[in-house]
Amino acid sequence: MSIPRLHLPLAPSEIAAFLARLALPDGFGRGVVEEFERRFAALFDRHHAIAFCRARSALYHLLQCLDLPPGSDVAISGLHVADFVNMIRLAGFRPVVVDLEADSYSIDMADLAAKTGAKTSCLLVTPLSGHSPDLARLAAFAKERQLVLIEDCSQAFSTEFQGRRAGSFGRAAIYSLSLLKSVSTMRGGVVTTDDAHLAERLRGRAAKAGKASRLSLAGEAIKQAVIALATWRPLFSLVVLPLLRVTSGLNDLFSRFQKSNRTVSLRASMPKAFLEAFSWPQAALGLGQLASFERREKRRIDLAVALRGAILPARGFSLPRLTEGSRNCWWLFPLLTDHPAALKAHLARHGIDSAPMLLSALASEEAFLAMGFKAPNAERLKARTLFVPLHEAMSGDDVERVAAALLAFQSPTAPKGP
Ligand SMILES: *Cc1c(COP(=O)(O)O)cnc(C)c1O
């Protein structure tokens, strides 16, 4: 049977239970959000965790609670959720896009130093697909330049650097709880921090949030149920992958369905949907996800280490360079290739699905062109990244199949055979 690109963290039974809870009056869920926040903070060894309706909303509130000089520069790396640029602007700051290294997902320190000036007040660091940059060096840089360091650990829940979890190097960290994230609650975002004063201000913000839209959450649950069905292996093998093979290239129908913001715009105001509260049915999902978190992370990391071991040394593609001292949590398993469409088609012939990078290259987003961002490596990395399947529902045999198919790939420019 074919191997789908993804496996939802939420089981169909959890999605069904979520829909049922959405129909209950709020009185049923008293204390559930607080309990989720307490357990989240405990799991990540932080004093405080505050939940918002999305990670982007969490960033917006966090930036406004850090006492940064109004209008100052906030540095963000070149591959990101496009709306993070809007959140920085709407919070009252100027986004500055920093490039990544050419062969890794780490921030390019030279570009960071060049773009950091007297007006820079904050640095947002984002480990991509679990790949950690040198967080100690970034923390030292932030300290020296008096920047507030924050980490977006949405793709790096259990990544470590020098034995310390990502998310513990800055003043605060944010985690997305959206589709596929290691703790998934349909949608949601958490800020963790050890700073009691900051936590109190954030709690004040969260308490003022509008009521969560149950209709919109139900819509998200149905979308996830559709994805669960489409990636159910018998159906995926017989119908979905064959359809994807004939209908689409790199950015296929599946990716477009999966992506939450299909168009990027320069927002003039905060959408009401971004200012909603995190609801108790979401928190109830989160408690279940926290309970199984360590087991799911360990399983995925074990499979990733096996896959990596089986495909090195790579030919026809490469792997983003790992930072010395880091422990990757392999949220996804990326390859870099100059021929992503050819590799994708090759894998599909072997019954193996794969996916492009869904994050935006901020410097090439049409809506942001006037801001003059420059991050050519990030643009190239996005174009060259292909994610192969790597998830906890895979067997050891599946991993061997992926490895064998990758080893059989002949890059179109590579010399053919003996
Ligand atoms: C998934 C993801 C987000 C998502 O943000 P939301 O506002 O919760 O949708 C943010 N940052 C990164 C790096 C992500 O991967």
Short mmCIF file of C-alpha atoms and ligand atoms in Angstrom, two decimals:
data_model
loop_
_atom_site.label_atom_id
_atom_site.label_comp_id
_atom_site.label_asym_id
_atom_site.label_seq_id
_atom_site.Cartn_x
_atom_site.Cartn_y
_atom_site.Cartn_z
CA MET A 1 0.00 0.00 0.00
CA SER A 2 1.11 3.55 -0.72
CA ILE A 3 2.54 5.78 1.99
CA PRO A 4 0.75 9.10 2.53
CA ARG A 5 2.72 12.27 3.23
CA LEU A 6 1.13 12.84 6.60
CA HIS A 7 -0.66 11.33 9.53
CA LEU A 8 -2.96 13.47 11.64
CA PRO A 9 -2.00 13.67 15.32
CA LEU A 10 -5.72 13.57 16.21
CA ALA A 11 -7.50 10.23 15.92
CA PRO A 12 -10.95 10.14 14.25
CA SER A 13 -12.48 9.39 17.66
CA GLU A 14 -10.91 12.56 19.09
CA ILE A 15 -12.27 14.60 16.19
CA ALA A 16 -15.74 13.15 16.80
CA ALA A 17 -15.52 13.84 20.56
CA PHE A 18 -14.46 17.41 19.77
CA LEU A 19 -17.52 17.95 17.57
CA ALA A 20 -19.73 16.61 20.35
CA ARG A 21 -18.16 18.94 22.95
CA LEU A 22 -18.68 21.93 20.68
CA ALA A 23 -22.40 21.36 21.09
CA LEU A 24 -22.24 21.52 24.89
CA PRO A 25 -22.76 24.74 26.84
CA ASP A 26 -19.63 26.44 28.18
CA GLY A 27 -20.45 25.54 31.79
CA PHE A 28 -19.28 21.98 31.07
CA GLY A 29 -15.72 23.02 30.44
CA ARG A 30 -14.93 25.13 33.47
CA GLY A 31 -11.23 24.98 34.32
CA VAL A 32 -10.20 22.86 31.30
CA VAL A 33 -8.25 25.65 29.57
CA GLU A 34 -6.39 26.44 32.81
CA GLU A 35 -5.62 22.76 33.33
CA PHE A 36 -4.26 22.50 29.77
CA GLU A 37 -2.08 25.59 30.30
CA ARG A 38 -0.71 24.19 33.56
CA ARG A 39 0.18 20.85 31.99
CA PHE A 40 1.65 22.49 28.90
CA ALA A 41 3.91 24.66 31.05
CA ALA A 42 4.93 21.63 33.12
CA LEU A 43 5.77 19.53 30.04
CA PHE A 44 8.05 22.27 28.71
CA ASP A 45 9.52 23.13 32.11
CA ARG A 46 8.29 26.72 32.05
CA HIS A 47 6.52 28.56 34.84
CA HIS A 48 3.71 29.86 32.65
CA ALA A 49 1.78 28.93 29.52
CA ILE A 50 -0.99 31.08 28.07
CA ALA A 51 -3.23 29.83 25.25
CA PHE A 52 -4.57 31.92 22.36
CA CYS A 53 -6.65 31.03 19.32
CA ARG A 54 -3.65 30.83 16.97
CA ALA A 55 0.14 31.09 17.13
CA ARG A 56 0.00 34.29 15.05
CA SER A 57 -2.37 35.82 17.64
CA ALA A 58 -0.01 34.68 20.37
CA LEU A 59 2.83 36.52 18.60
CA TYR A 60 0.71 39.66 18.21
CA HIS A 61 -0.13 39.80 21.91
CA LEU A 62 3.37 38.83 22.97
CA LEU A 63 4.96 41.63 20.94
CA GLN A 64 2.58 44.13 22.51
CA CYS A 65 3.42 42.96 26.03
CA LEU A 66 7.23 43.11 25.75
CA ASP A 67 7.64 46.90 26.20
CA LEU A 68 9.54 47.19 22.91
CA PRO A 69 10.03 50.76 21.61
CA PRO A 70 7.07 51.61 19.35
CA GLY A 71 7.96 51.35 15.67
CA SER A 72 11.19 49.43 16.32
CA ASP A 73 12.45 46.60 14.12
CA VAL A 74 11.54 42.98 14.74
CA ALA A 75 13.74 40.46 12.94
CA ILE A 76 12.14 37.33 11.51
CA SER A 77 13.66 34.63 9.33
CA GLY A 78 12.97 34.34 5.61
CA LEU A 79 10.80 31.23 5.64
CA HIS A 80 7.69 31.73 7.70
CA VAL A 81 3.94 31.80 7.98
CA ALA A 82 3.28 34.93 5.92
CA ASP A 83 0.86 36.39 8.42
CA PHE A 84 3.66 36.74 10.96
CA VAL A 85 4.76 39.78 8.94
CA ASN A 86 1.27 41.21 9.35
CA MET A 87 1.25 40.48 13.08
CA ILE A 88 4.53 42.37 13.55
CA ARG A 89 3.18 45.37 11.61
CA LEU A 90 -0.22 45.35 13.31
CA ALA A 91 1.43 45.11 16.73
CA GLY A 92 3.17 48.39 15.86
CA PHE A 93 6.61 47.29 14.67
CA ARG A 94 8.63 47.01 11.47
CA PRO A 95 9.40 43.50 10.18
CA VAL A 96 12.96 42.89 9.00
CA VAL A 97 13.51 39.63 7.15
CA VAL A 98 16.78 37.82 7.82
CA ASP A 99 18.09 35.21 5.40
CA LEU A 100 18.92 31.59 6.15
CA GLU A 101 22.15 29.79 5.34
CA ALA A 102 22.42 28.32 1.84
CA ASP A 103 22.54 24.67 2.92
CA SER A 104 20.68 24.63 6.26
CA TYR A 105 17.56 26.01 7.86
CA SER A 106 19.59 28.10 10.31
CA ILE A 107 19.63 31.89 10.36
CA ASP A 108 22.61 33.34 8.48
CA MET A 109 24.55 35.09 11.26
CA ALA A 110 26.28 37.47 8.85
CA ASP A 111 22.97 38.63 7.38
CA LEU A 112 21.52 38.93 10.91
CA ALA A 113 24.43 41.09 12.05
CA ALA A 114 24.17 43.26 8.93
CA LYS A 115 20.43 43.82 9.39
CA THR A 116 20.58 44.47 13.14
CA GLY A 117 20.86 48.14 14.00
CA ALA A 118 20.04 50.66 16.70
CA LYS A 119 16.34 50.34 15.88
CA THR A 120 16.22 46.56 16.23
CA SER A 121 14.50 45.50 19.44
CA CYS A 122 13.46 41.88 19.01
CA LEU A 123 14.60 38.71 17.28
CA LEU A 124 12.19 35.88 16.47
CA VAL A 125 13.99 32.58 15.89
CA THR A 126 12.19 29.67 14.24
CA PRO A 127 13.70 26.16 14.15
CA LEU A 128 12.32 24.70 10.91
CA SER A 129 11.11 21.10 10.63
CA GLY A 130 12.75 20.49 14.00
CA HIS A 131 16.20 21.64 12.80
CA SER A 132 17.81 23.75 15.48
CA PRO A 133 20.07 26.70 14.74
CA ASP A 134 22.90 27.43 17.18
CA LEU A 135 20.55 28.74 19.85
CA ALA A 136 23.35 29.52 22.31
CA ARG A 137 25.03 31.74 19.73
CA LEU A 138 21.75 33.45 18.86
CA ALA A 139 21.01 34.03 22.56
CA ALA A 140 24.49 35.53 23.04
CA PHE A 141 23.98 37.74 19.98
CA ALA A 142 20.60 38.92 21.30
CA LYS A 143 22.11 39.68 24.69
CA GLU A 144 25.02 41.62 23.23
CA ARG A 145 22.73 43.71 21.00
CA GLN A 146 20.06 44.04 23.71
CA LEU A 147 17.38 42.30 21.66
CA VAL A 148 14.48 40.44 23.19
CA LEU A 149 14.81 36.88 21.92
CA ILE A 150 11.65 34.91 21.25
CA GLU A 151 11.40 31.44 19.73
CA ASP A 152 8.69 30.03 17.46
CA CYS A 153 8.82 26.34 18.35
CA SER A 154 5.77 25.35 16.29
CA GLN A 155 7.93 22.88 14.34
CA ALA A 156 10.29 22.04 17.17
CA PHE A 157 8.31 20.97 20.23
CA SER A 158 11.04 18.62 21.40
CA THR A 159 14.11 19.89 19.58
CA GLU A 160 17.14 20.37 21.83
CA PHE A 161 20.34 22.33 21.61
CA GLN A 162 23.22 21.41 23.90
CA GLY A 163 20.81 19.36 25.98
CA ARG A 164 18.36 22.23 26.49
CA ARG A 165 14.94 22.28 24.88
CA ALA A 166 14.30 24.84 22.16
CA GLY A 167 11.88 27.31 23.68
CA SER A 168 14.01 27.84 26.77
CA PHE A 169 16.62 30.18 25.26
CA GLY A 170 14.56 33.37 24.96
CA ARG A 171 12.23 35.55 27.02
CA ALA A 172 9.25 33.59 25.67
CA ALA A 173 8.39 30.91 23.14
CA ILE A 174 5.34 30.38 20.99
CA TYR A 175 3.89 27.06 19.83
CA SER A 176 1.21 26.57 17.19
CA LEU A 177 -1.40 23.92 17.94
CA SER A 178 -2.77 23.81 14.39
CA LEU A 179 -3.10 20.89 11.98
CA LEU A 180 -0.15 18.44 12.20
CA LYS A 181 1.64 20.20 15.04
CA SER A 182 2.98 17.91 17.78
CA VAL A 183 0.19 19.07 20.09
CA SER A 184 -2.80 19.64 17.84
CA THR A 185 -6.06 21.22 18.99
CA MET A 186 -7.61 22.05 15.60
CA ARG A 187 -6.17 25.50 16.01
CA GLY A 188 -4.47 27.36 18.79
CA GLY A 189 -1.26 28.91 19.96
CA VAL A 190 0.56 28.96 23.28
CA VAL A 191 3.10 31.36 24.76
CA THR A 192 5.45 29.92 27.39
CA THR A 193 7.63 32.05 29.63
CA ASP A 194 9.26 32.15 33.05
CA ASP A 195 8.57 35.88 33.33
CA ALA A 196 5.69 36.29 35.83
CA HIS A 197 4.97 39.89 34.89
CA LEU A 198 4.83 39.08 31.17
CA ALA A 199 2.61 36.08 31.89
CA GLU A 200 0.19 38.22 33.85
CA ARG A 201 -0.12 40.74 31.02
CA LEU A 202 -0.67 37.96 28.50
CA ARG A 203 -3.36 36.43 30.70
CA GLY A 204 -5.08 39.80 30.73
CA ARG A 205 -5.03 39.78 26.92
CA ALA A 206 -6.34 36.22 26.73
CA ALA A 207 -9.16 37.04 29.16
CA LYS A 208 -10.33 39.86 26.88
CA ALA A 209 -10.52 37.64 23.78
CA GLY A 210 -13.84 37.28 21.98
CA LYS A 211 -15.93 34.14 22.06
CA ALA A 212 -14.59 31.29 19.94
CA SER A 213 -16.65 30.64 16.83
CA ARG A 214 -18.02 27.13 17.22
CA LEU A 215 -19.09 27.04 13.57
CA SER A 216 -15.58 27.81 12.38
CA LEU A 217 -14.07 25.23 14.75
CA ALA A 218 -16.57 22.65 13.49
CA GLY A 219 -15.48 23.53 9.94
CA GLU A 220 -11.87 22.88 10.89
CA ALA A 221 -12.84 19.54 12.46
CA ILE A 222 -14.58 18.52 9.26
CA LYS A 223 -11.56 19.51 7.19
CA GLN A 224 -9.40 17.31 9.42
CA ALA A 225 -11.88 14.44 9.11
CA VAL A 226 -11.60 14.75 5.31
CA ILE A 227 -7.79 14.64 5.56
CA ALA A 228 -7.99 11.63 7.91
CA LEU A 229 -10.15 9.83 5.35
CA ALA A 230 -7.98 10.82 2.39
CA THR A 231 -4.84 9.54 4.14
CA TRP A 232 -6.47 6.28 5.29
CA ARG A 233 -4.09 3.93 3.56
CA PRO A 234 -6.47 1.76 1.52
CA LEU A 235 -8.27 4.80 0.14
CA PHE A 236 -5.03 6.72 -0.26
CA SER A 237 -3.46 3.87 -2.27
CA LEU A 238 -6.44 3.15 -4.51
CA VAL A 239 -7.77 6.63 -5.15
CA VAL A 240 -5.91 9.59 -3.70
CA LEU A 241 -2.30 9.03 -4.80
CA PRO A 242 -3.30 7.94 -8.35
CA LEU A 243 -5.42 11.11 -8.59
CA LEU A 244 -2.60 13.31 -7.31
CA ARG A 245 -0.26 11.71 -9.84
CA VAL A 246 -2.39 12.60 -12.85
CA THR A 247 -3.69 15.96 -11.72
CA SER A 248 -0.82 17.81 -10.24
CA GLY A 249 2.77 18.89 -9.99
CA LEU A 250 4.75 19.95 -6.98
CA ASN A 251 2.16 22.16 -5.35
CA ASP A 252 -0.66 19.68 -5.63
CA LEU A 253 -4.32 19.72 -4.70
CA PHE A 254 -3.57 18.13 -1.35
CA SER A 255 -1.16 20.90 -0.36
CA ARG A 256 -3.63 23.53 -1.39
CA PHE A 257 -6.41 21.91 0.65
CA GLN A 258 -4.12 21.56 3.66
CA LYS A 259 -2.89 25.15 3.64
CA SER A 260 -4.98 27.51 5.77
CA ASN A 261 -4.12 30.83 4.11
CA ARG A 262 -4.21 30.42 0.41
CA THR A 263 -3.70 34.07 -0.40
CA VAL A 264 -1.34 36.44 1.33
CA SER A 265 -2.36 40.05 1.82
CA LEU A 266 -1.06 43.09 3.56
CA ARG A 267 -3.60 43.36 6.36
CA ALA A 268 -4.87 46.75 7.50
CA SER A 269 -6.34 45.47 10.74
CA MET A 270 -6.46 42.43 12.96
CA PRO A 271 -9.17 40.03 11.68
CA LYS A 272 -11.81 39.31 14.32
CA ALA A 273 -11.09 35.59 13.94
CA PHE A 274 -7.55 36.19 15.22
CA LEU A 275 -8.84 37.77 18.43
CA GLU A 276 -11.00 34.90 19.56
CA ALA A 277 -10.49 32.93 22.74
CA PHE A 278 -9.00 29.45 22.96
CA SER A 279 -12.02 27.32 23.86
CA TRP A 280 -12.37 24.46 26.34
CA PRO A 281 -13.15 21.80 23.67
CA GLN A 282 -9.77 22.71 22.13
CA ALA A 283 -8.13 22.47 25.56
CA ALA A 284 -9.73 19.06 26.08
CA LEU A 285 -8.13 17.88 22.82
CA GLY A 286 -4.86 19.36 24.03
CA LEU A 287 -4.91 17.39 27.28
CA GLY A 288 -5.20 14.17 25.29
CA GLN A 289 -2.36 15.26 23.01
CA LEU A 290 -0.10 16.09 25.95
CA ALA A 291 -0.75 12.65 27.44
CA SER A 292 0.53 10.89 24.29
CA PHE A 293 3.13 13.52 23.38
CA GLU A 294 6.35 11.83 24.55
CA ARG A 295 5.44 8.49 22.98
CA ARG A 296 4.57 10.06 19.60
CA GLU A 297 7.67 12.24 19.52
CA LYS A 298 9.97 9.35 20.40
CA ARG A 299 8.46 7.07 17.76
CA ARG A 300 8.84 9.71 15.04
CA ILE A 301 12.39 10.60 16.04
CA ASP A 302 13.42 6.90 16.05
CA LEU A 303 12.01 6.47 12.53
CA ALA A 304 13.74 9.63 11.32
CA VAL A 305 17.10 8.54 12.67
CA ALA A 306 16.66 5.18 10.92
CA LEU A 307 15.70 6.87 7.63
CA ARG A 308 18.57 9.31 7.81
CA GLY A 309 21.03 6.50 8.51
CA ALA A 310 19.70 4.50 5.55
CA ILE A 311 19.99 7.25 2.91
CA LEU A 312 23.40 8.73 3.70
CA PRO A 313 25.55 9.48 1.81
CA ALA A 314 22.82 11.01 -0.35
CA ARG A 315 23.02 11.28 -4.14
CA GLY A 316 20.68 13.35 -6.31
CA PHE A 317 19.50 15.18 -3.21
CA SER A 318 20.97 16.37 0.07
CA LEU A 319 19.77 16.90 3.62
CA PRO A 320 19.74 20.31 5.33
CA ARG A 321 22.92 20.49 7.39
CA LEU A 322 22.39 19.76 11.09
CA THR A 323 23.82 22.12 13.70
CA GLU A 324 26.46 20.58 15.91
CA GLY A 325 25.10 20.08 19.43
CA SER A 326 21.49 19.94 18.30
CA ARG A 327 18.98 17.13 18.63
CA ASN A 328 16.39 17.30 15.90
CA CYS A 329 12.79 16.31 16.66
CA TRP A 330 12.11 15.79 12.92
CA TRP A 331 8.70 17.39 12.78
CA LEU A 332 8.94 16.69 9.05
CA PHE A 333 11.70 15.05 7.03
CA PRO A 334 13.01 17.48 4.38
CA LEU A 335 15.32 16.79 1.46
CA LEU A 336 16.96 19.43 -0.69
CA THR A 337 17.06 18.87 -4.43
CA ASP A 338 17.41 20.92 -7.60
CA HIS A 339 14.77 18.65 -9.12
CA PRO A 340 11.90 18.47 -6.61
CA ALA A 341 9.23 17.74 -9.24
CA ALA A 342 11.29 14.89 -10.70
CA LEU A 343 11.95 13.45 -7.24
CA LYS A 344 8.28 13.76 -6.32
CA ALA A 345 7.23 11.93 -9.49
CA HIS A 346 9.87 9.26 -8.90
CA LEU A 347 8.64 8.65 -5.35
CA ALA A 348 5.00 8.57 -6.48
CA ARG A 349 5.92 5.79 -8.97
CA HIS A 350 7.10 3.84 -5.92
CA GLY A 351 3.82 4.50 -4.08
CA ILE A 352 5.37 7.16 -1.86
CA ASP A 353 3.73 10.54 -1.43
CA SER A 354 5.71 13.71 -0.75
CA ALA A 355 5.02 17.38 -0.19
CA PRO A 356 6.50 20.80 -0.91
CA MET A 357 7.32 23.46 1.68
CA LEU A 358 4.13 25.27 2.64
CA LEU A 359 5.76 28.16 4.48
CA SER A 360 6.17 31.42 2.58
CA ALA A 361 9.44 32.77 1.31
CA LEU A 362 8.66 36.20 2.77
CA ALA A 363 10.92 38.06 0.35
CA SER A 364 9.04 36.81 -2.70
CA GLU A 365 5.49 37.32 -1.45
CA GLU A 366 3.84 39.76 -3.81
CA ALA A 367 1.91 41.46 -0.99
CA PHE A 368 5.17 42.29 0.80
CA LEU A 369 7.28 43.47 -2.17
CA ALA A 370 7.07 47.12 -1.14
CA MET A 371 8.84 46.29 2.12
CA GLY A 372 11.94 45.32 0.19
CA PHE A 373 12.78 42.09 2.03
CA LYS A 374 15.90 40.27 0.81
CA ALA A 375 16.44 36.60 1.58
CA PRO A 376 17.63 34.75 -1.54
CA ASN A 377 18.79 31.62 0.30
CA ALA A 378 15.37 31.25 1.92
CA GLU A 379 13.71 31.50 -1.50
CA ARG A 380 16.01 28.81 -2.88
CA LEU A 381 15.54 26.56 0.16
CA LYS A 382 11.76 26.74 -0.22
CA ALA A 383 11.97 25.86 -3.90
CA ARG A 384 14.44 23.01 -3.28
CA THR A 385 12.70 21.40 -0.28
CA LEU A 386 10.70 18.20 -0.64
CA PHE A 387 9.26 16.48 2.43
CA VAL A 388 9.17 12.69 2.35
CA PRO A 389 6.72 10.80 4.59
CA LEU A 390 7.88 10.39 8.16
CA HIS A 391 5.24 9.94 10.80
CA GLU A 392 4.47 7.78 13.76
CA ALA A 393 1.93 5.66 11.86
CA MET A 394 4.68 4.32 9.58
CA SER A 395 6.27 0.92 10.13
CA GLY A 396 9.96 0.10 9.96
CA ASP A 397 9.23 -1.52 6.57
CA ASP A 398 7.71 1.73 5.33
CA VAL A 399 10.87 3.57 6.28
CA GLU A 400 12.95 1.00 4.40
CA ARG A 401 10.75 1.45 1.34
CA VAL A 402 11.21 5.22 1.43
CA ALA A 403 14.96 4.79 1.80
CA ALA A 404 15.16 2.28 -1.08
CA ALA A 405 13.17 4.58 -3.38
CA LEU A 406 15.37 7.53 -2.49
CA LEU A 407 18.55 5.56 -3.13
CA ALA A 408 17.18 4.57 -6.55
CA PHE A 409 16.62 8.20 -7.56
CA GLN A 410 18.73 9.39 -10.43
CA SER A 411 18.82 13.15 -10.51
CA PRO A 412 18.14 14.34 -14.09
CA THR A 413 21.57 16.00 -14.37
CA ALA A 414 23.53 13.23 -12.65
CA PRO A 415 25.44 10.87 -14.94
CA LYS A 416 23.26 7.84 -15.63
CA GLY A 417 24.47 4.42 -14.40
CA PRO A 418 27.75 2.71 -15.32
C1 LIG B 1 2.27 25.94 11.84
C2 LIG B 1 3.12 27.11 12.13
C3 LIG B 1 2.57 28.29 12.61
C4 LIG B 1 1.08 28.39 12.61
O1 LIG B 1 0.57 29.50 13.17
P1 LIG B 1 -0.99 29.61 13.46
O2 LIG B 1 -1.21 31.03 13.64
O3 LIG B 1 -1.26 28.79 14.69
O4 LIG B 1 -1.71 29.04 12.27
C5 LIG B 1 3.42 29.29 12.99
N1 LIG B 1 4.76 29.19 12.87
C6 LIG B 1 5.31 28.07 12.35
C7 LIG B 1 6.79 27.98 12.23
C8 LIG B 1 4.51 27.02 11.97
O5 LIG B 1 5.03 25.92 11.45
#
